[in-house]
Amino acid sequence: MAYFHVLKSAEDRKLLLGWWHWLNEPGSRGERAQLRRAVSPEDILLTSAFANFLRKMPEHWGRSKRIQLLDAAMVAAVLARVDTEEVTKKKDEDINFAKALAKPKEKGGKAPMSELRFQQLQKSQSTDDFFRRVCRAVSLLKGKAPVLSLADDILHWLREHRYGPASKATDRLAVRWASDYYTEFKD
């Protein structure tokens, strides 16, 4: 069963997934392209695509301390780069963003993201670095990622970057990512 650190509300997850599915419809290509062209989360704020994103999300998205405007913009911009949702084939298997980065796409193959790049992603020093690296991660996954896990991890990273990591080690994103990544990673 998936655990969400920030996206705890089922309504938030339902609306976010609904927006992402809408973004993949043929009539939404222009908005998707606007979001994909962004080189920083600030670029997103000036687009009509982001205004539409905010209209489709709950009122607190972009208007509260919990999910600030730039946080919402980063989620919209990164999810616009996801073409296909990574889903599990087995009901009891839980795939999340960090596991997807380590899980080879074919038997005996390499992890989509190397250990070094994964460590760099974890240690991003600024929101711009993190944005660039997480977009690169989605590219390495060839646009196939677990949508809700990715969004939750982005929001979790931004929260820890802003307020510091949780005092309890198991609640820290870096610890969870390392645990999930190295569960799947094979040299």
Tab-separated table of C-alpha atoms in Angstrom:
chain	number	residue	atom	x	y	z
A	1	MET	CA	0.000	0.000	0.000
A	2	ALA	CA	1.387	3.363	-1.023
A	3	TYR	CA	2.129	5.901	1.659
A	4	PHE	CA	1.894	9.607	0.910
A	5	HIS	CA	3.743	12.131	3.029
A	6	VAL	CA	2.152	15.346	1.681
A	7	LEU	CA	-0.674	14.131	-0.571
A	8	LYS	CA	-2.589	12.605	2.316
A	9	SER	CA	-5.985	13.730	1.041
A	10	ALA	CA	-7.694	11.266	-1.302
A	11	GLU	CA	-9.417	14.269	-2.922
A	12	ASP	CA	-6.038	15.892	-3.726
A	13	ARG	CA	-4.761	12.653	-5.264
A	14	LYS	CA	-7.966	12.117	-7.262
A	15	LEU	CA	-7.961	15.657	-8.683
A	16	LEU	CA	-4.225	15.584	-9.453
A	17	LEU	CA	-4.507	12.267	-11.274
A	18	GLY	CA	-7.615	13.524	-13.108
A	19	TRP	CA	-5.720	16.642	-14.233
A	20	TRP	CA	-2.780	14.509	-15.414
A	21	HIS	CA	-5.115	12.239	-17.425
A	22	TRP	CA	-6.804	15.332	-18.905
A	23	LEU	CA	-3.348	16.710	-19.833
A	24	ASN	CA	-2.710	13.566	-21.883
A	25	GLU	CA	-5.852	14.005	-23.992
A	26	PRO	CA	-5.304	15.182	-27.583
A	27	GLY	CA	-7.019	18.549	-26.989
A	28	SER	CA	-4.593	19.426	-24.166
A	29	ARG	CA	-1.335	19.246	-26.098
A	30	GLY	CA	-0.865	23.028	-26.142
A	31	GLU	CA	-1.054	23.258	-22.374
A	32	ARG	CA	1.210	20.263	-21.953
A	33	ALA	CA	3.750	21.874	-24.279
A	34	GLN	CA	3.657	25.131	-22.270
A	35	LEU	CA	4.421	23.225	-19.082
A	36	ARG	CA	7.159	21.131	-20.692
A	37	ARG	CA	8.986	24.174	-22.047
A	38	ALA	CA	9.610	25.506	-18.547
A	39	VAL	CA	13.250	25.631	-17.495
A	40	SER	CA	12.348	26.657	-13.939
A	41	PRO	CA	9.213	26.574	-11.779
A	42	GLU	CA	9.008	30.384	-12.045
A	43	ASP	CA	8.461	30.040	-15.811
A	44	ILE	CA	5.289	28.081	-15.127
A	45	LEU	CA	3.652	30.838	-13.095
A	46	LEU	CA	3.095	32.984	-16.187
A	47	THR	CA	1.367	30.352	-18.298
A	48	SER	CA	-2.324	29.795	-18.945
A	49	ALA	CA	-1.666	26.064	-18.485
A	50	PHE	CA	-0.714	26.653	-14.850
A	51	ALA	CA	-3.781	28.841	-14.277
A	52	ASN	CA	-5.913	25.961	-15.581
A	53	PHE	CA	-4.023	23.538	-13.326
A	54	LEU	CA	-4.839	25.645	-10.268
A	55	ARG	CA	-8.521	25.830	-11.274
A	56	LYS	CA	-8.679	22.024	-11.388
A	57	MET	CA	-6.936	21.529	-8.043
A	58	PRO	CA	-8.356	22.091	-4.530
A	59	GLU	CA	-8.400	25.664	-3.211
A	60	HIS	CA	-5.359	25.199	-0.955
A	61	TRP	CA	-3.028	24.314	-3.851
A	62	GLY	CA	-0.776	27.301	-4.365
A	63	ARG	CA	-2.561	29.343	-1.725
A	64	SER	CA	-1.424	27.800	1.541
A	65	LYS	CA	1.709	27.090	3.519
A	66	ARG	CA	1.151	23.372	2.908
A	67	ILE	CA	1.404	23.622	-0.892
A	68	GLN	CA	2.829	26.953	-1.973
A	69	LEU	CA	2.514	28.449	-5.453
A	70	LEU	CA	6.016	27.454	-6.624
A	71	ASP	CA	5.508	23.948	-5.225
A	72	ALA	CA	2.328	23.559	-7.279
A	73	ALA	CA	4.146	24.955	-10.326
A	74	MET	CA	6.969	22.429	-9.973
A	75	VAL	CA	4.515	19.540	-9.655
A	76	ALA	CA	2.614	20.678	-12.775
A	77	ALA	CA	5.814	21.158	-14.801
A	78	VAL	CA	7.324	17.785	-13.865
A	79	LEU	CA	4.090	15.801	-14.288
A	80	ALA	CA	3.666	17.333	-17.755
A	81	ARG	CA	6.833	15.421	-18.679
A	82	VAL	CA	5.287	12.073	-17.668
A	83	ASP	CA	3.724	10.367	-20.699
A	84	THR	CA	2.689	7.075	-19.126
A	85	GLU	CA	1.886	6.201	-15.558
A	86	GLU	CA	4.085	3.473	-14.087
A	87	VAL	CA	1.792	0.940	-12.483
A	88	THR	CA	2.466	-2.357	-10.819
A	89	LYS	CA	1.561	-5.635	-12.433
A	90	LYS	CA	1.169	-7.398	-9.114
A	91	LYS	CA	-1.455	-6.231	-6.660
A	92	ASP	CA	0.843	-6.526	-3.641
A	93	GLU	CA	3.816	-4.848	-5.332
A	94	ASP	CA	4.352	-1.175	-4.561
A	95	ILE	CA	6.209	0.850	-7.167
A	96	ASN	CA	7.226	4.352	-6.271
A	97	PHE	CA	9.447	7.000	-7.831
A	98	ALA	CA	12.712	5.894	-6.174
A	99	LYS	CA	12.101	2.233	-6.993
A	100	ALA	CA	11.292	3.141	-10.601
A	101	LEU	CA	14.672	4.910	-10.860
A	102	ALA	CA	16.485	1.711	-9.847
A	103	LYS	CA	14.346	-0.953	-11.514
A	104	PRO	CA	15.809	-2.134	-14.856
A	105	LYS	CA	13.290	-2.033	-17.681
A	106	GLU	CA	14.478	-5.414	-18.919
A	107	LYS	CA	15.829	-8.468	-17.130
A	108	GLY	CA	19.572	-8.136	-16.574
A	109	GLY	CA	19.535	-4.491	-17.675
A	110	LYS	CA	20.828	-1.404	-15.884
A	111	ALA	CA	18.943	0.924	-13.589
A	112	PRO	CA	17.457	3.889	-15.481
A	113	MET	CA	19.264	6.267	-13.085
A	114	SER	CA	22.824	5.513	-11.994
A	115	GLU	CA	23.727	5.473	-8.329
A	116	LEU	CA	25.799	8.649	-8.777
A	117	ARG	CA	22.949	10.581	-10.436
A	118	PHE	CA	20.559	9.309	-7.764
A	119	GLN	CA	22.837	10.631	-5.026
A	120	GLN	CA	23.096	13.974	-6.837
A	121	LEU	CA	19.303	14.163	-7.046
A	122	GLN	CA	19.053	13.519	-3.315
A	123	LYS	CA	21.634	16.166	-2.491
A	124	SER	CA	20.258	18.948	-4.690
A	125	GLN	CA	21.179	22.275	-3.099
A	126	SER	CA	18.510	24.518	-4.620
A	127	THR	CA	15.018	24.240	-6.045
A	128	ASP	CA	16.395	24.963	-9.530
A	129	ASP	CA	18.922	22.103	-9.194
A	130	PHE	CA	16.220	19.783	-7.911
A	131	PHE	CA	13.830	20.790	-10.706
A	132	ARG	CA	16.485	20.176	-13.374
A	133	ARG	CA	17.465	16.814	-11.867
A	134	VAL	CA	13.932	15.539	-11.308
A	135	CYS	CA	13.051	16.467	-14.919
A	136	ARG	CA	16.162	14.550	-15.996
A	137	ALA	CA	15.009	11.583	-13.898
A	138	VAL	CA	11.642	11.534	-15.699
A	139	SER	CA	13.532	11.665	-18.986
A	140	LEU	CA	15.691	8.690	-17.919
A	141	LEU	CA	12.457	6.823	-17.154
A	142	LYS	CA	11.425	7.616	-20.745
A	143	GLY	CA	8.392	9.509	-19.485
A	144	LYS	CA	6.999	6.531	-17.578
A	145	ALA	CA	6.693	7.262	-13.857
A	146	PRO	CA	4.333	6.683	-10.918
A	147	VAL	CA	2.455	10.001	-11.062
A	148	LEU	CA	1.207	10.333	-7.491
A	149	SER	CA	4.431	9.069	-5.904
A	150	LEU	CA	6.443	11.525	-8.009
A	151	ALA	CA	4.185	14.452	-7.062
A	152	ASP	CA	4.270	13.529	-3.378
A	153	ASP	CA	8.069	13.193	-3.419
A	154	ILE	CA	8.462	16.606	-5.095
A	155	LEU	CA	6.271	18.230	-2.446
A	156	HIS	CA	8.088	16.321	0.310
A	157	TRP	CA	11.504	17.433	-1.007
A	158	LEU	CA	10.364	21.070	-1.219
A	159	ARG	CA	9.005	20.929	2.316
A	160	GLU	CA	12.255	19.509	3.701
A	161	HIS	CA	14.305	21.998	1.690
A	162	ARG	CA	12.266	24.857	3.149
A	163	TYR	CA	11.802	23.692	6.760
A	164	GLY	CA	14.499	21.044	7.254
A	165	PRO	CA	14.253	17.264	7.427
A	166	ALA	CA	12.008	15.482	9.894
A	167	SER	CA	13.510	14.676	13.270
A	168	LYS	CA	12.511	11.024	12.885
A	169	ALA	CA	14.893	9.417	10.353
A	170	THR	CA	12.232	7.178	8.816
A	171	ASP	CA	10.143	10.262	7.926
A	172	ARG	CA	12.990	11.828	5.914
A	173	LEU	CA	12.668	11.675	2.140
A	174	ALA	CA	16.370	10.896	1.611
A	175	VAL	CA	16.145	7.878	3.920
A	176	ARG	CA	12.977	6.578	2.261
A	177	TRP	CA	14.390	7.166	-1.235
A	178	ALA	CA	17.651	5.372	-0.357
A	179	SER	CA	15.752	2.444	1.122
A	180	ASP	CA	13.464	2.142	-1.915
A	181	TYR	CA	16.208	2.734	-4.505
A	182	TYR	CA	18.635	0.204	-3.032
A	183	THR	CA	15.851	-2.370	-2.635
A	184	GLU	CA	15.606	-2.461	-6.447
A	185	PHE	CA	19.152	-1.466	-7.452
A	186	LYS	CA	21.424	-4.167	-8.861
A	187	ASP	CA	25.032	-3.352	-9.876
